[in-house]
Short mmCIF file of C-alpha atoms and ligand atoms in Angstrom, two decimals:
data_model
loop_
_atom_site.label_atom_id
_atom_site.label_comp_id
_atom_site.label_asym_id
_atom_site.label_seq_id
_atom_site.Cartn_x
_atom_site.Cartn_y
_atom_site.Cartn_z
CA MET A 173 -56.15 -28.08 10.22
CA ARG A 174 -52.65 -29.38 9.49
CA LEU A 175 -52.35 -32.52 7.38
CA GLU A 176 -50.55 -34.40 10.20
CA THR A 177 -53.32 -33.54 12.66
CA PHE A 178 -55.96 -34.58 10.18
CA LEU A 179 -54.31 -37.94 9.45
CA GLU A 180 -53.88 -38.68 13.14
CA ARG A 181 -57.52 -37.92 13.93
CA ALA A 182 -58.81 -39.69 10.83
CA TRP A 183 -56.81 -42.79 11.82
CA GLY A 184 -58.44 -42.70 15.28
CA ASN A 185 -61.93 -42.55 13.71
CA TYR A 186 -61.06 -45.25 11.21
CA LEU A 187 -59.96 -47.72 13.91
CA LYS A 188 -63.43 -47.51 15.47
CA VAL A 189 -65.03 -48.86 12.29
CA THR A 190 -62.13 -51.10 11.17
CA PRO A 191 -61.30 -53.40 14.09
CA ASP A 192 -58.84 -55.38 11.92
CA ALA A 193 -56.67 -52.32 11.27
CA GLU A 194 -55.55 -52.07 14.89
CA LYS A 195 -54.73 -55.78 15.01
CA ILE A 196 -52.72 -55.56 11.77
CA HIS A 197 -50.87 -52.49 13.02
CA SER A 198 -49.90 -54.36 16.19
CA LEU A 199 -48.82 -57.45 14.25
CA LEU A 200 -46.62 -55.37 11.93
CA THR A 201 -45.11 -53.11 14.57
CA ALA A 202 -44.29 -56.21 16.65
CA ARG A 203 -42.05 -57.24 13.73
CA GLY A 204 -40.35 -53.86 13.89
CA GLU A 205 -42.16 -52.41 10.90
CA ARG A 206 -42.84 -48.68 10.57
CA ILE A 207 -45.95 -48.22 8.43
CA ILE A 208 -46.11 -45.69 5.60
CA ASN A 209 -49.49 -45.20 3.93
CA ASP A 210 -49.74 -45.38 0.16
CA HIS A 211 -53.11 -43.63 0.04
CA VAL A 212 -56.26 -42.88 1.95
CA ALA A 213 -59.63 -43.01 0.20
CA PHE A 214 -62.83 -41.01 0.53
CA ARG A 215 -66.33 -41.70 -0.82
CA THR A 216 -68.81 -38.94 -1.63
CA PHE A 217 -71.76 -37.91 -3.83
CA ASN A 218 -71.49 -35.60 -6.85
CA LEU A 219 -73.97 -33.15 -5.30
CA PRO A 220 -73.37 -29.42 -4.75
CA GLY A 221 -71.27 -28.85 -1.63
CA PHE A 222 -69.97 -32.42 -1.42
CA SER A 223 -68.64 -33.29 -4.88
CA ARG A 224 -65.04 -34.09 -5.78
CA ALA A 225 -64.75 -30.54 -7.11
CA ASP A 226 -65.98 -29.14 -3.79
CA LEU A 227 -63.44 -31.19 -1.82
CA HIS A 228 -60.58 -30.22 -4.16
CA PRO A 229 -59.43 -27.06 -2.23
CA ILE A 230 -58.91 -29.07 0.98
CA PHE A 231 -56.22 -31.19 -0.70
CA ILE A 232 -54.66 -28.23 -2.49
CA ASN A 233 -54.32 -26.40 0.85
CA TRP A 234 -52.35 -29.35 2.20
CA GLY A 235 -49.89 -29.02 -0.69
CA TYR A 236 -51.30 -31.81 -2.83
CA ARG A 237 -51.26 -31.81 -6.63
CA LYS A 238 -54.22 -33.24 -8.54
CA MET A 239 -53.24 -35.79 -11.16
CA ASP A 240 -54.87 -35.37 -14.56
CA GLU A 241 -56.14 -38.91 -14.79
CA GLU A 242 -59.82 -39.47 -14.03
CA LEU A 243 -61.01 -43.00 -13.28
CA THR A 244 -64.49 -44.17 -14.29
CA PHE A 245 -66.35 -47.17 -12.87
CA VAL A 246 -69.28 -47.58 -15.22
CA GLU A 247 -71.12 -50.38 -13.44
CA LYS A 248 -70.81 -48.81 -9.99
CA LYS A 249 -71.65 -45.34 -11.42
CA LEU A 250 -68.52 -43.77 -9.94
CA LYS A 251 -65.80 -41.38 -10.97
CA ALA A 252 -62.59 -40.87 -9.06
CA SER A 253 -59.49 -38.72 -9.03
CA TYR A 254 -56.37 -38.67 -6.90
CA TYR A 255 -53.80 -36.32 -5.45
CA VAL A 256 -50.08 -36.69 -4.85
CA HIS A 257 -47.99 -34.89 -2.21
CA PRO A 258 -44.42 -33.68 -2.89
CA ASP A 259 -43.34 -35.41 0.36
CA SER A 260 -43.77 -39.07 -0.56
CA SER A 261 -44.17 -40.08 3.08
CA ASN A 262 -47.61 -38.42 2.93
CA PRO A 263 -50.34 -40.68 1.52
CA LYS A 264 -51.94 -40.00 -1.83
CA MET A 265 -55.58 -38.92 -1.54
CA PHE A 266 -58.06 -40.96 -3.60
CA VAL A 267 -61.52 -39.41 -3.94
CA SER A 268 -64.44 -41.16 -5.60
CA GLU A 269 -67.99 -39.87 -6.06
CA LEU A 270 -71.30 -41.47 -6.95
CA LEU A 271 -72.93 -40.08 -10.10
CA VAL A 272 -76.27 -39.61 -8.37
CA GLU A 273 -78.15 -38.65 -11.54
CA GLU A 274 -77.46 -42.11 -12.98
CA CYS A 275 -79.23 -43.85 -10.08
CA SER A 276 -82.92 -44.71 -9.74
CA THR A 277 -85.31 -41.85 -8.94
CA GLU A 278 -85.95 -43.38 -5.52
CA LEU A 279 -82.25 -43.49 -4.68
CA GLN A 280 -81.74 -39.96 -6.00
CA ASN A 281 -84.54 -38.70 -3.76
CA TRP A 282 -83.12 -40.47 -0.73
CA ILE A 283 -79.56 -39.16 -1.25
CA GLY A 284 -81.01 -35.67 -1.77
CA LYS A 285 -82.69 -35.89 1.63
CA VAL A 286 -79.61 -37.35 3.34
CA VAL A 287 -77.41 -34.54 2.07
CA ALA A 288 -79.99 -31.86 2.99
CA ASN A 289 -79.63 -33.11 6.59
CA ARG A 290 -76.02 -32.03 6.67
CA LYS A 291 -74.55 -31.49 10.10
CA THR A 292 -71.66 -29.36 9.02
CA SER A 293 -72.37 -25.84 7.87
CA SER A 294 -68.78 -24.96 7.12
CA SER A 295 -68.60 -22.91 3.99
CA PRO A 296 -66.12 -23.00 2.35
CA ILE A 297 -65.82 -26.66 3.10
CA SER A 298 -63.05 -27.75 5.50
CA ALA A 299 -61.30 -30.95 6.56
CA ASP A 300 -63.65 -31.21 9.55
CA LEU A 301 -66.10 -32.63 7.03
CA PHE A 302 -64.01 -35.81 6.98
CA LEU A 303 -63.77 -36.16 10.75
CA ASN A 304 -67.32 -35.69 11.96
CA ARG A 305 -70.39 -37.39 10.64
CA THR A 306 -71.28 -35.33 7.59
CA TRP A 307 -75.05 -35.62 7.92
CA ASN A 308 -77.58 -36.73 10.53
CA PRO A 309 -78.08 -40.49 11.01
CA VAL A 310 -80.16 -42.07 8.24
CA ASN A 311 -83.07 -44.50 8.60
CA TYR A 312 -81.89 -48.07 8.89
CA GLU A 313 -84.79 -49.23 6.69
CA ASP A 314 -83.62 -46.89 3.91
CA TYR A 315 -80.03 -48.12 4.29
CA VAL A 316 -81.20 -51.72 3.85
CA ARG A 317 -83.57 -50.80 1.02
CA PHE A 318 -80.88 -49.15 -1.12
CA LEU A 319 -78.00 -51.49 -0.26
CA ASP A 320 -78.74 -53.72 -3.25
CA GLU A 321 -78.94 -50.92 -5.80
CA SER A 322 -75.75 -49.21 -4.60
CA GLU A 323 -73.71 -50.50 -1.69
CA TYR A 324 -71.57 -47.40 -2.21
CA ALA A 325 -74.54 -45.06 -1.73
CA ALA A 326 -75.78 -46.89 1.36
CA TRP A 327 -72.29 -46.93 2.93
CA THR A 328 -71.68 -43.24 2.26
CA ALA A 329 -75.12 -42.29 3.60
CA ALA A 330 -74.50 -44.29 6.78
CA PHE A 331 -70.88 -43.26 7.40
CA GLY A 332 -70.55 -39.84 5.77
CA ILE A 333 -67.43 -38.67 3.96
CA GLN A 334 -64.99 -40.15 6.48
CA VAL A 335 -61.88 -42.02 5.38
CA ASN A 336 -63.08 -45.29 3.83
CA HIS A 337 -59.68 -46.95 4.00
CA PHE A 338 -56.02 -46.48 4.75
CA THR A 339 -53.50 -48.42 2.63
CA VAL A 340 -50.17 -49.83 3.75
CA LEU A 341 -47.36 -49.22 1.24
CA VAL A 342 -45.83 -52.71 1.11
CA ASN A 343 -42.65 -51.42 -0.60
CA ARG A 344 -41.74 -49.68 2.67
CA LEU A 345 -42.10 -52.80 4.82
CA SER A 346 -38.72 -54.36 5.53
CA THR A 347 -39.68 -57.90 6.63
CA PHE A 348 -41.90 -58.90 3.66
CA LYS A 349 -40.50 -59.54 0.20
CA SER A 350 -43.86 -59.59 -1.57
CA LEU A 351 -47.55 -58.82 -1.20
CA GLU A 352 -48.18 -62.55 -1.33
CA GLU A 353 -45.95 -63.06 1.70
CA LEU A 354 -47.82 -60.33 3.60
CA ASN A 355 -51.19 -61.87 2.66
CA HIS A 356 -50.03 -65.28 3.95
CA PHE A 357 -48.90 -63.69 7.19
CA LEU A 358 -52.26 -61.93 7.68
CA ILE A 359 -54.33 -65.01 6.86
CA GLY A 360 -52.12 -67.06 9.17
CA ASN A 361 -53.00 -64.60 11.92
CA GLY A 362 -56.73 -65.14 11.44
CA LEU A 363 -57.58 -62.20 9.17
CA THR A 364 -60.01 -62.46 6.26
CA LEU A 365 -58.97 -60.91 2.95
CA ASN A 366 -61.24 -59.81 0.10
CA ALA A 367 -61.17 -62.62 -2.45
CA ALA A 368 -63.25 -60.89 -5.18
CA GLY A 369 -61.18 -61.28 -8.36
CA GLY A 370 -58.43 -63.16 -6.45
CA LEU A 371 -56.57 -62.12 -3.30
CA ILE A 372 -54.16 -59.96 -5.31
CA LYS A 373 -55.57 -57.45 -7.77
CA GLY A 374 -53.21 -56.28 -10.51
CA GLN A 375 -49.79 -57.66 -11.43
CA PRO A 376 -46.19 -56.48 -11.68
CA SER A 377 -46.57 -55.72 -15.42
CA GLU A 378 -49.41 -53.32 -14.48
CA LEU A 379 -47.03 -51.75 -11.92
CA LEU A 380 -49.44 -52.13 -8.99
CA GLU A 381 -50.58 -55.05 -6.86
CA GLN A 382 -53.28 -54.59 -4.20
CA SER A 383 -55.06 -56.66 -1.60
CA SER A 384 -57.40 -55.75 1.25
CA THR A 385 -59.17 -57.11 4.28
CA GLN A 386 -62.87 -57.84 4.09
CA SER A 387 -64.89 -55.27 6.07
CA ARG A 388 -66.55 -56.47 9.23
CA LYS A 389 -69.82 -55.41 10.80
CA VAL A 390 -69.63 -52.58 13.31
CA PRO A 391 -72.45 -50.90 15.24
CA ILE A 392 -73.47 -47.58 13.71
CA GLU A 393 -76.03 -45.03 14.88
CA PHE A 394 -79.12 -44.73 12.67
CA ALA A 395 -82.11 -42.36 12.97
CA GLY A 396 -84.09 -42.57 16.19
CA ALA A 397 -80.89 -43.34 18.16
CA GLN A 398 -81.06 -46.95 16.92
CA PHE A 399 -77.82 -48.88 16.57
CA HIS A 400 -77.41 -51.56 13.92
CA SER A 401 -74.35 -53.52 12.87
CA VAL A 402 -73.42 -52.85 9.26
CA MET A 403 -70.31 -53.37 7.13
CA GLY A 404 -67.62 -50.89 8.18
CA CYS A 405 -64.27 -50.08 6.54
CA TYR A 406 -61.36 -52.20 5.32
CA TYR A 407 -57.56 -52.03 5.34
CA GLU A 408 -55.72 -52.13 2.04
CA PHE A 409 -52.18 -53.12 1.00
CA ALA A 410 -50.39 -51.87 -2.10
CA ARG A 411 -47.12 -52.87 -3.72
CA ARG A 412 -45.92 -50.57 -6.47
CA TYR A 413 -43.36 -51.15 -9.21
CA CYS A 414 -41.06 -48.72 -10.99
CA VAL A 415 -42.21 -47.16 -14.24
CA PRO A 416 -40.05 -48.89 -16.90
CA GLY A 417 -36.89 -46.95 -17.67
CA THR A 418 -37.11 -44.88 -14.48
CA GLN A 419 -36.36 -45.19 -10.77
CA GLU A 420 -39.83 -43.79 -9.98
CA LEU A 421 -42.61 -45.88 -8.53
CA PHE A 422 -45.85 -45.87 -10.52
CA GLN A 423 -48.24 -43.52 -8.69
CA GLY A 424 -51.51 -44.31 -10.48
CA PHE A 425 -54.38 -46.70 -9.90
CA LEU A 426 -55.86 -49.57 -11.92
CA PRO A 427 -59.61 -49.15 -12.53
CA LYS A 428 -60.13 -52.92 -12.92
CA SER A 429 -58.45 -53.62 -9.56
CA ALA A 430 -60.08 -50.70 -7.75
CA ASP A 431 -63.45 -51.93 -8.98
CA LYS A 432 -62.95 -55.19 -7.05
CA ILE A 433 -61.40 -53.45 -4.04
CA PHE A 434 -64.59 -51.35 -3.73
CA GLU A 435 -66.35 -54.65 -3.00
CA SER A 436 -64.42 -55.06 0.26
CA THR A 437 -67.38 -53.46 2.03
CA TYR A 438 -69.87 -55.91 0.49
CA GLU A 439 -71.49 -58.55 2.61
CA LYS A 440 -70.22 -61.77 1.10
CA ASP A 441 -73.59 -63.51 1.00
CA SER A 442 -75.52 -60.64 -0.56
CA HIS A 443 -73.61 -60.24 -3.85
NI1 NI B 174 -57.53 -47.92 -2.11
#
């Protein structure tokens, strides 16, 4: 599958679980903006067949280059890496994975069962994995039970390895001078932003500022053809600054900021 086709289809899927994204797109295009994505992000488990290493060839086939840096989120038990495309109008790919072996035995057993119920049998793995539900619907009771130990695990079990968020590159917007101005505009239009660690994560001296919407509940299919409303995906905004002494925008990520951005899928009252 071509990268363009993938991004178009992934965006369609993403809108179904991120109602705010469509509204924001309309608000921005009404101002004449043309949106360029900074990155798209995926969540997965570090289990055979689904790990970051397993997904790696998909990005390489699209012409991406893996950056050497590896990000670690100790408290959330995650590792992440990212990929950059030679054509800067293509979004970076940010892939995180849960270190399953560091979780409780109960959670490990559950994730093992979820993954064994895989729907896709494609081997070697292909981009279809990101577009269709990766495994059969999980039990709602299990989702609720493990939400407190790892929101990341529960989300990934419920949604599969689909795109978790798209990210608007604020530098490429022409009618906003700053991320703060964009945030004000969004809030003024009734949107709720993730306030964990402040509305804006990161600062100009760190070369990256980010903000995001707060996920909203969307109905998802669970085992037994039951539908329950659970926290879906969020939309992110990134403003990058030039690496000192160069004309090049910083392409990396800030672990401290990303840590808070991960919490955009948290239910506000539960954490
Ligand atoms: Ni992100």
